[in-house]
Amino acid sequence: MQQIKKAAVLGSGVMGSGIAAHLANIGIPTLLLDIVPRELTDAEKAKGLTLEDKQIRNKISESGKQKLLKQKPAPLTSKKNIALIEAGNFEDDMVRLKEVDWVIEVVVENLDVKKDVFLKVDQYRRPGSIVSSNTSGISVEAMAEGRSDDFRKHFLGTHFFNPPRYLKLLEVIPTSATAPEVLTYMKEFGEDVLGKGVVIAADTPNFIANRIGTYGLLVTAQEMIKGGYSVGEVDSITGPLIGRPKSATFRTLDVVGLDTFAHVANNVYEQVEGKEKAVFEVPGFIKKMLDKGWLGSKTGQGFFLKQGKEILELDPETFEYGPRKKLKTQAVELAKQQKGTANKMKALVYVDDRAGSLLWNVLSPALLYSAELLGEIADDIVAIDKAMKWGFGWQMGPFETWDAIGVEKSVEKMKAEGAEIPAWLQDMLDKGVTSFYKEEEGNLHFYGNGDYHLIKQNPKVINLKQLKQQKGVIKKNTGASLIDLGDGVAILEFHSKSNAIGLDIIQMINFAVDEVEKNYKGLVISNQGKNFCVGANLGMMLMEAQDDNIYELDMVVRHFQNAMMKIKYSPKPVVVAPFGMTLGGGAEVCLSAAHIQASSETYMGLVEVGVGLIPGGAGNKSLYLKHLEGLPSGVNFDLQNVANKVFESIAMAKVSTSGAEARDNNFLGLADGISVNGDHLIYDAKQAVLALDEKGYRAPARVKYPVVGETGYATLLLGAQSMYYSGFISDHDLKIAKELAFVIAGGKVPYGTEVDEQYLLDLERAAFLKLIAEPKSQQRMQHMLLKGKPLRN
């Protein structure tokens, strides 16, 4: 049975080291190999080193490994993971390939070099081990020519997108000799272990995402010149307004690097003919930028140049930089008033003004191109749509976009402009079929080969929207819905604005725990929004505070605290599945649960000090107890050290940069889980509930906990007072620190006094209410609501 327990990455550049980091993040020990240097630096000579010394021979791969610690965004989910990467070289360590189950080639994009590497791999690999290339467009079939039968049977393309930790797409490209079971295994391994969205691609130039994405970028660049648009005007239309990333078109090219982009474009240009070849020719103004070395972010200038705080845009005619422009037209205003990307797109694309024309002229060729390539680059429209969403960050793939703007209406317009419609698409319309996707009984179907087919999902992918359509909801209000997840498990889905916690969600938490106690094995709390939860409803709290309704606020905080205790002491297991931003109240919900099943990309922290407050919904108490409960029993420990860590975490509003770092920060315990694939998060949380139920789950016993008391309070304040006297924090910052220290210390009691949770909750609530009544805290809250960033006052 195929299993990948250890891997080797050949090539330690940005991509190779990034793939090694991703493997280390999921716990796979990885050999990172590269070439041996041919000469010494003067500094190395001065140290008496020679070309035979191991540190010199492994220098290139070791450098690639060490750069992982400094790169941003961070390739490693925890710096500790670097211990799983071992540096080596192609001359001394190829023999060690027999130790690994998967060899990934990430050397220079040159067929001869790759073939030479694979010749050596074939000599040293263990029969049955998988070998793959991370090529972005060289023929996978050609690379395997001349290799042994066992090599060819276990060889395929695995094209990661950069950066590998963050971009979901993994294109898997089999050859004619790849064994079907190897392809099946790599698809499952890619989804279940690597956490990727896997798309099977044909062995064609640039595969799926880069082929269509590059085409779209080139068409847009050409339309900019033809239509007399500016760089900034194009980006103002081709970004979030139409469900594309903030980087839109030209900022994306700056980030990718114009040299990389030109290489990818040329790769297709050299292998196609006719009209397609003309599109893939890199425009003259980009060639000129390449000559000048204006490659984008890596060289400090490209289509955009930052001067001080101002970002300037390039004029491709004069090659001078000027103020960034935005396109403001009737179509843009109309689109902004619409809800949802599909409606915004529809509002824009048919309006005959500068914005509408620009969008139509870049969208229609890209849609037609996607339709023309169906069957050549991928077997179905679903693979193409997923590749563009996962690889390029589009909200809707080409065929989903086409459905959004209306297939019939858009094809009529294309025909009127003289466009050639692919035969299969015309045939579809002639049959009276007017959409690529349709929904039946909550299941999505796609059109292909003359009929609709059910979209097959990995059983670990649970779609809450579809689940609600199929099963309905048990109960809902404006803030949350309780849904039957199947197998005796229920899920509480937050769906307020930004999933902020207000009385509506608190009410549903209470109902959900009671309902689950009577009728279910356990409860999952999660959702499928942009972020799990950004905290409590700040606007509502500020309004009450400004109206001096402290009694009302006291009641709300009590309700929130009681709901957290209800989660903690529920007789049935409650598993919280956070992802994305999990801040303030969102973190408090997690800390109260029997188990946390976090997404690998979870950014968790108690950030209330940023708005002049401290946590009020059991956060201080819960994080303190999480630290205490994480300590081994029967071992003496420094209680003050625990209090210091909790105080520092909350006072500095520390937010984890991953699920692994949330564990390093003690928001997650060792028993809590991390899901690498965000699409499997709810499934994994459900399995956690069932496992706890199977073991005969019992609610935790109510016990007392030791606190550091008055002497500990003084110790906690030392650092804050030192910062205050040095001018690093304001009077109000010090006031917040004093309230926080008092709560963490457990108030005016002797060191080591054992107190119950309600005592700590009462301290927390009193401090929260005291701070929210402060005018300076209210100013901070208002500033955050208006500007989206903290105010220092």
CSV table of N, CA, C and O in Angstrom, one decimal, residues 249-289:
chain,number,residue,atom,x,y,z
A,249,THR,N,-4.9,43.3,-11.8
A,249,THR,CA,-4.1,42.8,-13.0
A,249,THR,C,-2.7,43.2,-12.8
A,249,THR,O,-1.8,42.3,-12.7
A,250,PHE,N,-2.4,44.5,-12.8
A,250,PHE,CA,-1.0,44.9,-12.9
A,250,PHE,C,-0.3,44.8,-11.5
A,250,PHE,O,0.9,44.6,-11.5
A,251,ARG,N,-1.0,44.9,-10.4
A,251,ARG,CA,-0.4,44.7,-9.1
A,251,ARG,C,0.0,43.2,-9.0
A,251,ARG,O,1.0,42.9,-8.5
A,252,THR,N,-0.8,42.3,-9.6
A,252,THR,CA,-0.5,40.9,-9.6
A,252,THR,C,0.8,40.6,-10.4
A,252,THR,O,1.6,39.9,-9.9
A,253,LEU,N,0.9,41.3,-11.5
A,253,LEU,CA,2.1,41.1,-12.3
A,253,LEU,C,3.4,41.6,-11.6
A,253,LEU,O,4.4,41.0,-11.7
A,254,ASP,N,3.2,42.7,-10.8
A,254,ASP,CA,4.3,43.2,-10.0
A,254,ASP,C,4.7,42.2,-8.9
A,254,ASP,O,5.9,42.0,-8.7
A,255,VAL,N,3.7,41.6,-8.3
A,255,VAL,CA,4.0,40.6,-7.3
A,255,VAL,C,4.6,39.3,-7.8
A,255,VAL,O,5.6,38.8,-7.3
A,256,VAL,N,4.1,38.8,-9.0
A,256,VAL,CA,4.6,37.6,-9.6
A,256,VAL,C,6.0,37.9,-10.1
A,256,VAL,O,6.9,37.0,-10.0
A,257,GLY,N,6.3,39.1,-10.6
A,257,GLY,CA,7.5,39.4,-11.3
A,257,GLY,C,7.4,39.3,-12.8
A,257,GLY,O,6.9,38.3,-13.3
A,258,LEU,N,7.7,40.4,-13.5
A,258,LEU,CA,7.6,40.4,-14.9
A,258,LEU,C,8.4,39.4,-15.6
A,258,LEU,O,8.0,38.9,-16.7
A,259,ASP,N,9.6,39.1,-15.1
A,259,ASP,CA,10.4,38.1,-15.7
A,259,ASP,C,9.8,36.7,-15.7
A,259,ASP,O,9.7,36.0,-16.7
A,260,THR,N,9.2,36.4,-14.5
A,260,THR,CA,8.5,35.1,-14.4
A,260,THR,C,7.3,35.1,-15.3
A,260,THR,O,7.0,34.1,-16.0
A,261,PHE,N,6.5,36.2,-15.4
A,261,PHE,CA,5.3,36.2,-16.2
A,261,PHE,C,5.7,36.1,-17.7
A,261,PHE,O,5.1,35.3,-18.4
A,262,ALA,N,6.8,36.8,-18.1
A,262,ALA,CA,7.2,36.7,-19.5
A,262,ALA,C,7.7,35.2,-19.9
A,262,ALA,O,7.4,34.7,-21.0
A,263,HIS,N,8.3,34.6,-18.9
A,263,HIS,CA,8.7,33.2,-19.1
A,263,HIS,C,7.5,32.3,-19.3
A,263,HIS,O,7.5,31.5,-20.3
A,264,VAL,N,6.5,32.5,-18.5
A,264,VAL,CA,5.3,31.6,-18.6
A,264,VAL,C,4.6,31.9,-19.9
A,264,VAL,O,4.1,31.0,-20.6
A,265,ALA,N,4.5,33.2,-20.3
A,265,ALA,CA,3.8,33.5,-21.6
A,265,ALA,C,4.6,33.0,-22.8
A,265,ALA,O,4.0,32.4,-23.7
A,266,ASN,N,5.9,33.1,-22.8
A,266,ASN,CA,6.8,32.6,-23.9
A,266,ASN,C,6.6,31.1,-24.0
A,266,ASN,O,6.7,30.5,-25.1
A,267,ASN,N,6.4,30.4,-22.9
A,267,ASN,CA,6.3,28.9,-22.9
A,267,ASN,C,5.1,28.5,-23.7
A,267,ASN,O,5.2,27.5,-24.5
A,268,VAL,N,4.0,29.2,-23.7
A,268,VAL,CA,2.9,28.9,-24.5
A,268,VAL,C,3.1,29.5,-26.0
A,268,VAL,O,2.9,28.8,-27.0
A,269,TYR,N,3.7,30.7,-26.1
A,269,TYR,CA,3.9,31.3,-27.4
A,269,TYR,C,4.7,30.4,-28.3
A,269,TYR,O,4.4,30.3,-29.5
A,270,GLU,N,5.7,29.7,-27.7
A,270,GLU,CA,6.6,28.8,-28.6
A,270,GLU,C,5.9,27.5,-29.0
A,270,GLU,O,6.4,26.8,-29.8
A,271,GLN,N,4.7,27.2,-28.4
A,271,GLN,CA,4.1,25.9,-28.7
A,271,GLN,C,2.7,26.0,-29.3
A,271,GLN,O,2.0,25.0,-29.5
A,272,VAL,N,2.2,27.2,-29.6
A,272,VAL,CA,0.9,27.4,-30.3
A,272,VAL,C,1.0,28.1,-31.6
A,272,VAL,O,2.1,28.7,-31.9
A,273,GLU,N,-0.1,28.2,-32.3
A,273,GLU,CA,-0.1,28.9,-33.6
A,273,GLU,C,-1.2,29.9,-33.7
A,273,GLU,O,-2.1,30.0,-32.9
A,274,GLY,N,-1.2,30.7,-34.8
A,274,GLY,CA,-2.3,31.5,-35.2
A,274,GLY,C,-2.6,32.6,-34.2
A,274,GLY,O,-1.8,33.3,-33.6
A,275,LYS,N,-4.0,32.8,-34.0
A,275,LYS,CA,-4.5,33.9,-33.2
A,275,LYS,C,-4.0,33.8,-31.7
A,275,LYS,O,-3.7,34.7,-31.1
A,276,GLU,N,-3.9,32.5,-31.3
A,276,GLU,CA,-3.5,32.2,-29.9
A,276,GLU,C,-2.0,32.7,-29.7
A,276,GLU,O,-1.7,33.3,-28.7
A,277,LYS,N,-1.2,32.4,-30.7
A,277,LYS,CA,0.2,32.8,-30.6
A,277,LYS,C,0.3,34.3,-30.5
A,277,LYS,O,1.1,34.8,-29.7
A,278,ALA,N,-0.5,35.1,-31.2
A,278,ALA,CA,-0.5,36.5,-31.2
A,278,ALA,C,-0.8,37.1,-29.8
A,278,ALA,O,-0.2,38.0,-29.4
A,279,VAL,N,-1.7,36.4,-29.2
A,279,VAL,CA,-2.1,36.9,-27.8
A,279,VAL,C,-1.0,36.7,-26.8
A,279,VAL,O,-0.7,37.5,-26.0
A,280,PHE,N,-0.2,35.5,-27.0
A,280,PHE,CA,0.8,35.2,-26.0
A,280,PHE,C,2.1,35.9,-26.3
A,280,PHE,O,3.1,35.6,-25.6
A,281,GLU,N,2.2,36.7,-27.3
A,281,GLU,CA,3.4,37.5,-27.5
A,281,GLU,C,3.4,38.6,-26.4
A,281,GLU,O,2.5,39.4,-26.3
A,282,VAL,N,4.5,38.7,-25.7
A,282,VAL,CA,4.6,39.7,-24.6
A,282,VAL,C,4.6,41.1,-25.3
A,282,VAL,O,5.4,41.4,-26.2
A,283,PRO,N,3.7,42.0,-24.8
A,283,PRO,CA,3.6,43.3,-25.4
A,283,PRO,C,4.9,44.1,-25.3
A,283,PRO,O,5.7,43.9,-24.3
A,284,GLY,N,5.1,45.0,-26.2
A,284,GLY,CA,6.4,45.8,-26.3
A,284,GLY,C,6.7,46.6,-25.1
A,284,GLY,O,7.9,46.6,-24.7
A,285,PHE,N,5.7,47.2,-24.4
A,285,PHE,CA,6.0,48.0,-23.2
A,285,PHE,C,6.5,47.1,-22.1
A,285,PHE,O,7.3,47.5,-21.3
A,286,ILE,N,6.0,45.8,-22.0
A,286,ILE,CA,6.5,44.9,-21.0
A,286,ILE,C,8.0,44.5,-21.3
A,286,ILE,O,8.8,44.4,-20.4
A,287,LYS,N,8.2,44.3,-22.6
A,287,LYS,CA,9.6,44.0,-23.0
A,287,LYS,C,10.6,45.1,-22.6
A,287,LYS,O,11.7,44.9,-22.1
A,288,LYS,N,10.1,46.3,-22.7
A,288,LYS,CA,10.9,47.5,-22.4
A,288,LYS,C,11.1,47.5,-20.9
A,288,LYS,O,12.2,47.9,-20.4
A,289,MET,N,10.1,47.2,-20.1
A,289,MET,CA,10.2,47.2,-18.6
A,289,MET,C,11.3,46.1,-18.2
A,289,MET,O,12.1,46.3,-17.3
